[in-house]
PDB file of C-alpha atoms and ligand atoms in Angstrom:
ATOM      1  CA  UNK T  18      35.208  22.131  22.911  1.00  0.00           C
ATOM      2  CA  UNK T  19      36.972  24.825  24.926  1.00  0.00           C
ATOM      3  CA  UNK T  20      40.133  26.196  23.382  1.00  0.00           C
ATOM      4  CA  UNK T  21      42.564  28.302  25.427  1.00  0.00           C
ATOM      5  CA  UNK T  22      43.752  31.442  23.637  1.00  0.00           C
ATOM      6  CA  UNK T  23      47.228  32.901  24.112  1.00  0.00           C
ATOM      7  CA  UNK T  24      47.215  36.053  26.257  1.00  0.00           C
ATOM      8  CA  UNK T  25      49.604  39.003  26.091  1.00  0.00           C
ATOM      9  CA  UNK T  26      51.360  38.934  29.483  1.00  0.00           C
ATOM     10  CA  UNK T  27      52.944  42.423  29.275  1.00  0.00           C
ATOM     11  CA  UNK T  28      50.002  44.031  31.127  1.00  0.00           C
ATOM     12  CA  UNK T  29      49.262  41.881  34.181  1.00  0.00           C
ATOM     13  CA  UNK T  30      45.906  43.460  35.002  1.00  0.00           C
ATOM     14  CA  UNK T  31      44.669  42.718  31.476  1.00  0.00           C
ATOM     15  CA  UNK T  32      46.350  39.306  31.544  1.00  0.00           C
ATOM     16  CA  UNK T  33      44.484  38.169  34.651  1.00  0.00           C
ATOM     17  CA  UNK T  34      41.213  39.689  33.452  1.00  0.00           C
ATOM     18  CA  UNK T  35      41.485  37.539  30.313  1.00  0.00           C
ATOM     19  CA  UNK T  36      42.793  34.459  32.176  1.00  0.00           C
ATOM     20  CA  UNK T  37      39.917  34.498  34.675  1.00  0.00           C
ATOM     21  CA  UNK T  38      37.427  35.042  31.856  1.00  0.00           C
ATOM     22  CA  UNK T  39      38.807  31.971  30.036  1.00  0.00           C
ATOM     23  CA  UNK T  40      38.768  29.992  33.297  1.00  0.00           C
ATOM     24  CA  UNK T  41      35.091  30.833  33.828  1.00  0.00           C
ATOM     25  CA  UNK T  42      34.359  29.467  30.364  1.00  0.00           C
ATOM     26  CA  UNK T  43      36.505  26.398  30.892  1.00  0.00           C
ATOM     27  CA  UNK T  44      34.716  25.405  34.114  1.00  0.00           C
ATOM     28  CA  UNK T  45      31.181  26.193  32.981  1.00  0.00           C
ATOM     29  CA  UNK T  46      28.876  23.179  33.214  1.00  0.00           C
ATOM     30  CA  UNK T  47      31.281  20.997  35.227  1.00  0.00           C
ATOM     31  CA  UNK T  48      31.527  20.783  39.034  1.00  0.00           C
ATOM     32  CA  UNK T  49      33.767  17.729  39.488  1.00  0.00           C
ATOM     33  CA  UNK T  50      36.731  18.432  41.781  1.00  0.00           C
ATOM     34  CA  UNK T  51      39.363  16.389  39.952  1.00  0.00           C
ATOM     35  CA  UNK T  52      38.291  17.510  36.470  1.00  0.00           C
ATOM     36  CA  UNK T  53      38.187  21.199  37.408  1.00  0.00           C
ATOM     37  CA  UNK T  54      41.475  21.096  39.323  1.00  0.00           C
ATOM     38  CA  UNK T  55      43.150  19.299  36.404  1.00  0.00           C
ATOM     39  CA  UNK T  56      41.915  21.816  33.830  1.00  0.00           C
ATOM     40  CA  UNK T  57      42.639  24.824  36.055  1.00  0.00           C
ATOM     41  CA  UNK T  58      46.241  23.725  36.592  1.00  0.00           C
ATOM     42  CA  UNK T  59      46.624  23.044  32.853  1.00  0.00           C
ATOM     43  CA  UNK T  60      45.280  26.496  31.934  1.00  0.00           C
ATOM     44  CA  UNK T  61      47.582  28.233  34.440  1.00  0.00           C
ATOM     45  CA  UNK T  62      50.629  26.255  33.284  1.00  0.00           C
ATOM     46  CA  UNK T  63      49.844  26.902  29.622  1.00  0.00           C
ATOM     47  CA  UNK T  64      49.202  30.631  30.038  1.00  0.00           C
ATOM     48  CA  UNK T  65      51.622  31.944  32.674  1.00  0.00           C
ATOM     49  CA  UNK T  66      55.181  32.379  31.410  1.00  0.00           C
ATOM     50  CA  UNK T  67      58.163  31.063  33.390  1.00  0.00           C
ATOM     51  CA  UNK T  68      56.532  28.371  35.523  1.00  0.00           C
ATOM     52  CA  UNK T  69      57.952  24.931  36.250  1.00  0.00           C
ATOM     53  CA  UNK T  70      55.030  23.694  38.389  1.00  0.00           C
ATOM     54  CA  UNK T  71      51.368  24.611  38.835  1.00  0.00           C
ATOM     55  CA  UNK T  72      48.825  22.613  40.760  1.00  0.00           C
ATOM     56  CA  UNK T  73      46.707  21.800  43.768  1.00  0.00           C
ATOM     57  CA  UNK T  74      47.113  20.327  47.212  1.00  0.00           C
ATOM     58  CA  UNK T  75      43.924  19.455  49.126  1.00  0.00           C
ATOM     59  CA  UNK T  76      43.586  19.419  52.897  1.00  0.00           C
ATOM     60  CA  UNK T  77      42.844  15.876  54.060  1.00  0.00           C
ATOM     61  CA  UNK T  78      42.076  15.482  57.737  1.00  0.00           C
ATOM     62  CA  UNK T  79      42.703  18.718  59.594  1.00  0.00           C
ATOM     63  CA  UNK T  80      46.420  18.852  59.394  1.00  0.00           C
ATOM     64  CA  UNK T  81      47.760  17.383  56.158  1.00  0.00           C
ATOM     65  CA  UNK T  82      47.804  18.493  52.536  1.00  0.00           C
ATOM     66  CA  UNK T  83      47.696  15.781  49.866  1.00  0.00           C
ATOM     67  CA  UNK T  84      48.830  16.282  46.265  1.00  0.00           C
ATOM     68  CA  UNK T  85      46.080  16.982  43.725  1.00  0.00           C
ATOM     69  CA  UNK T  86      46.077  17.516  39.951  1.00  0.00           C
ATOM     70  CA  UNK T  87      49.091  19.462  38.670  1.00  0.00           C
ATOM     71  CA  UNK T  88      51.401  20.206  35.740  1.00  0.00           C
ATOM     72  CA  UNK T  89      55.159  19.852  36.108  1.00  0.00           C
ATOM     73  CA  UNK T  90      57.582  17.350  37.574  1.00  0.00           C
ATOM     74  CA  UNK T  91      56.463  14.711  40.072  1.00  0.00           C
ATOM     75  CA  UNK T  92      56.003  16.274  43.514  1.00  0.00           C
ATOM     76  CA  UNK T  93      55.927  15.387  47.195  1.00  0.00           C
ATOM     77  CA  UNK T  94      52.568  13.847  48.078  1.00  0.00           C
ATOM     78  CA  UNK T  95      51.921  14.834  51.703  1.00  0.00           C
ATOM     79  CA  UNK T  96      52.717  18.161  53.387  1.00  0.00           C
ATOM     80  CA  UNK T  97      51.816  18.667  57.073  1.00  0.00           C
ATOM     81  CA  UNK T  98      49.988  21.881  57.992  1.00  0.00           C
ATOM     82  CA  UNK T  99      52.610  24.470  58.943  1.00  0.00           C
ATOM     83  CA  UNK T 100      55.390  22.861  56.867  1.00  0.00           C
ATOM     84  CA  UNK T 101      56.869  24.389  53.727  1.00  0.00           C
ATOM     85  CA  UNK T 102      55.300  27.263  51.826  1.00  0.00           C
ATOM     86  CA  UNK T 103      52.067  25.326  51.211  1.00  0.00           C
ATOM     87  CA  UNK T 104      51.652  24.339  54.850  1.00  0.00           C
ATOM     88  CA  UNK T 105      52.430  27.920  55.928  1.00  0.00           C
ATOM     89  CA  UNK T 106      49.648  29.213  53.676  1.00  0.00           C
ATOM     90  CA  UNK T 107      47.167  26.801  55.298  1.00  0.00           C
ATOM     91  CA  UNK T 108      48.288  27.757  58.803  1.00  0.00           C
ATOM     92  CA  UNK T 109      48.189  31.515  58.076  1.00  0.00           C
ATOM     93  CA  UNK T 110      44.964  31.185  56.037  1.00  0.00           C
ATOM     94  CA  UNK T 111      46.587  33.611  53.604  1.00  0.00           C
ATOM     95  CA  UNK T 112      48.550  33.714  50.375  1.00  0.00           C
ATOM     96  CA  UNK T 113      52.321  33.339  50.678  1.00  0.00           C
ATOM     97  CA  UNK T 114      54.593  34.945  48.093  1.00  0.00           C
ATOM     98  CA  UNK T 115      58.219  33.803  48.275  1.00  0.00           C
ATOM     99  CA  UNK T 116      60.683  35.747  46.130  1.00  0.00           C
ATOM    100  CA  UNK T 117      63.604  33.423  46.938  1.00  0.00           C
ATOM    101  CA  UNK T 118      62.768  29.928  48.153  1.00  0.00           C
ATOM    102  CA  UNK T 119      66.291  29.490  49.558  1.00  0.00           C
ATOM    103  CA  UNK T 120      65.508  32.296  52.011  1.00  0.00           C
ATOM    104  CA  UNK T 121      62.251  30.683  53.215  1.00  0.00           C
ATOM    105  CA  UNK T 122      62.931  28.505  56.265  1.00  0.00           C
ATOM    106  CA  UNK T 123      61.412  25.042  55.789  1.00  0.00           C
ATOM    107  CA  UNK T 124      60.765  25.385  52.065  1.00  0.00           C
ATOM    108  CA  UNK T 125      60.149  21.917  50.596  1.00  0.00           C
ATOM    109  CA  UNK T 126      62.138  21.506  47.380  1.00  0.00           C
ATOM    110  CA  UNK T 127      60.171  19.159  45.129  1.00  0.00           C
ATOM    111  CA  UNK T 128      62.032  20.430  42.059  1.00  0.00           C
ATOM    112  CA  UNK T 129      65.510  21.823  42.686  1.00  0.00           C
ATOM    113  CA  UNK T 130      64.973  24.194  39.741  1.00  0.00           C
ATOM    114  CA  UNK T 131      62.360  26.193  41.689  1.00  0.00           C
ATOM    115  CA  UNK T 132      63.527  29.634  42.809  1.00  0.00           C
ATOM    116  CA  UNK T 133      60.310  31.488  43.658  1.00  0.00           C
ATOM    117  CA  UNK T 134      56.837  30.395  44.681  1.00  0.00           C
ATOM    118  CA  UNK T 135      53.266  31.660  45.126  1.00  0.00           C
ATOM    119  CA  UNK T 136      50.743  29.742  47.229  1.00  0.00           C
ATOM    120  CA  UNK T 137      47.089  30.821  47.475  1.00  0.00           C
ATOM    121  CA  UNK T 138      44.706  29.092  49.904  1.00  0.00           C
ATOM    122  CA  UNK T 139      41.273  27.781  48.922  1.00  0.00           C
ATOM    123  CA  UNK T 140      38.917  29.006  51.651  1.00  0.00           C
ATOM    124  CA  UNK T 141      35.165  28.400  51.583  1.00  0.00           C
ATOM    125  CA  UNK T 142      32.761  29.292  54.396  1.00  0.00           C
ATOM    126  CA  UNK T 143      35.758  29.954  56.635  1.00  0.00           C
ATOM    127  CA  UNK T 144      37.232  26.489  56.013  1.00  0.00           C
ATOM    128  CA  UNK T 145      40.599  25.914  54.304  1.00  0.00           C
ATOM    129  CA  UNK T 146      40.094  23.225  51.633  1.00  0.00           C
ATOM    130  CA  UNK T 147      43.533  23.291  50.023  1.00  0.00           C
ATOM    131  CA  UNK T 148      45.937  25.495  48.092  1.00  0.00           C
ATOM    132  CA  UNK T 149      46.947  26.448  44.575  1.00  0.00           C
ATOM    133  CA  UNK T 150      50.762  26.303  44.311  1.00  0.00           C
ATOM    134  CA  UNK T 151      52.850  27.917  41.556  1.00  0.00           C
ATOM    135  CA  UNK T 152      56.627  27.498  41.208  1.00  0.00           C
ATOM    136  CA  UNK T 153      59.042  29.335  38.933  1.00  0.00           C
ATOM    137  CA  UNK T 154      62.685  28.714  38.032  1.00  0.00           C
ATOM    138  CA  UNK T 155      63.165  32.525  38.146  1.00  0.00           C
ATOM    139  CA  UNK T 156      63.792  34.409  41.404  1.00  0.00           C
ATOM    140  CA  UNK T 157      61.121  37.049  42.167  1.00  0.00           C
ATOM    141  CA  UNK T 158      58.863  35.732  39.390  1.00  0.00           C
ATOM    142  CA  UNK T 159      55.662  36.613  41.282  1.00  0.00           C
ATOM    143  CA  UNK T 160      54.436  39.993  42.534  1.00  0.00           C
ATOM    144  CA  UNK T 161      51.305  41.458  44.129  1.00  0.00           C
ATOM    145  CA  UNK T 162      49.503  41.484  40.755  1.00  0.00           C
ATOM    146  CA  UNK T 163      50.116  37.738  40.344  1.00  0.00           C
ATOM    147  CA  UNK T 164      48.899  37.153  43.890  1.00  0.00           C
ATOM    148  CA  UNK T 165      45.679  39.137  43.254  1.00  0.00           C
ATOM    149  CA  UNK T 166      45.193  37.335  39.919  1.00  0.00           C
ATOM    150  CA  UNK T 167      45.630  33.847  41.340  1.00  0.00           C
ATOM    151  CA  UNK T 168      43.396  34.731  44.311  1.00  0.00           C
ATOM    152  CA  UNK T 169      40.706  35.539  41.710  1.00  0.00           C
ATOM    153  CA  UNK T 170      41.446  32.184  40.014  1.00  0.00           C
ATOM    154  CA  UNK T 171      40.909  30.470  43.401  1.00  0.00           C
ATOM    155  CA  UNK T 172      37.614  32.315  43.851  1.00  0.00           C
ATOM    156  CA  UNK T 173      36.309  31.196  40.442  1.00  0.00           C
ATOM    157  CA  UNK T 174      37.534  27.640  41.022  1.00  0.00           C
ATOM    158  CA  UNK T 175      35.717  27.446  44.380  1.00  0.00           C
ATOM    159  CA  UNK T 176      32.504  28.903  42.991  1.00  0.00           C
ATOM    160  CA  UNK T 177      32.541  26.395  40.105  1.00  0.00           C
ATOM    161  CA  UNK T 178      33.497  23.216  41.975  1.00  0.00           C
ATOM    162  CA  UNK T 179      31.918  20.798  44.467  1.00  0.00           C
ATOM    163  CA  UNK T 180      34.183  19.478  47.203  1.00  0.00           C
TER     164      UNK T 180
HETATM  165  N1  LIG R  29      57.623  23.991  47.624  1.00  0.00           N
HETATM  166  C1  LIG R  29      56.396  23.574  48.254  1.00  0.00           C
HETATM  167  C2  LIG R  29      56.169  22.095  48.099  1.00  0.00           C
HETATM  168  C3  LIG R  29      55.324  21.732  46.947  1.00  0.00           C
HETATM  169  S1  LIG R  29      56.167  21.783  45.488  1.00  0.00           S
HETATM  170  O1  LIG R  29      56.713  23.110  45.236  1.00  0.00           O
HETATM  171  C4  LIG R  29      55.226  21.287  44.224  1.00  0.00           C
HETATM  172  C5  LIG R  29      56.434  23.938  49.730  1.00  0.00           C
HETATM  173  O2  LIG R  29      57.453  24.373  50.251  1.00  0.00           O
HETATM  174  O3  LIG R  29      55.388  23.785  50.376  1.00  0.00           O
END
């Protein structure tokens, strides 16, 4: 049985090295999409301080994200491509880091407590499959190190999972 171990978050480079190592172990031997997305969101939510939501949206059809496994309060189910921070990430095919969600035009407020957000796209063979979405109740919670770390999480998730 896999057991997640607490990680010192004072050094972000070390933190993400350890987090991605634990994620690799957690996903070893399992390729199911729902199981791996559920455990990945649980590990992120358990390990990263100051989050109020962590989870997945998957691209269904060409132009709509649908809610996947997550940790946090109930969330909006469908997000059109181009809408909100998640839809912007799909459209731009790039991570979107929002220091203050009130300053992001079109931000979709699933939880009014959210103040900052990081969305990383899942891209395989040039195709966007979905996003990983993290929300924090703190403004400016995420920086470039978090973005690089969660992009590595997305890479490991994609390599370990069948869509
Ligand atoms: N805030 C997101 C919507 C998803 S929730 O945060 C879980 C957005 O603007 O796309």
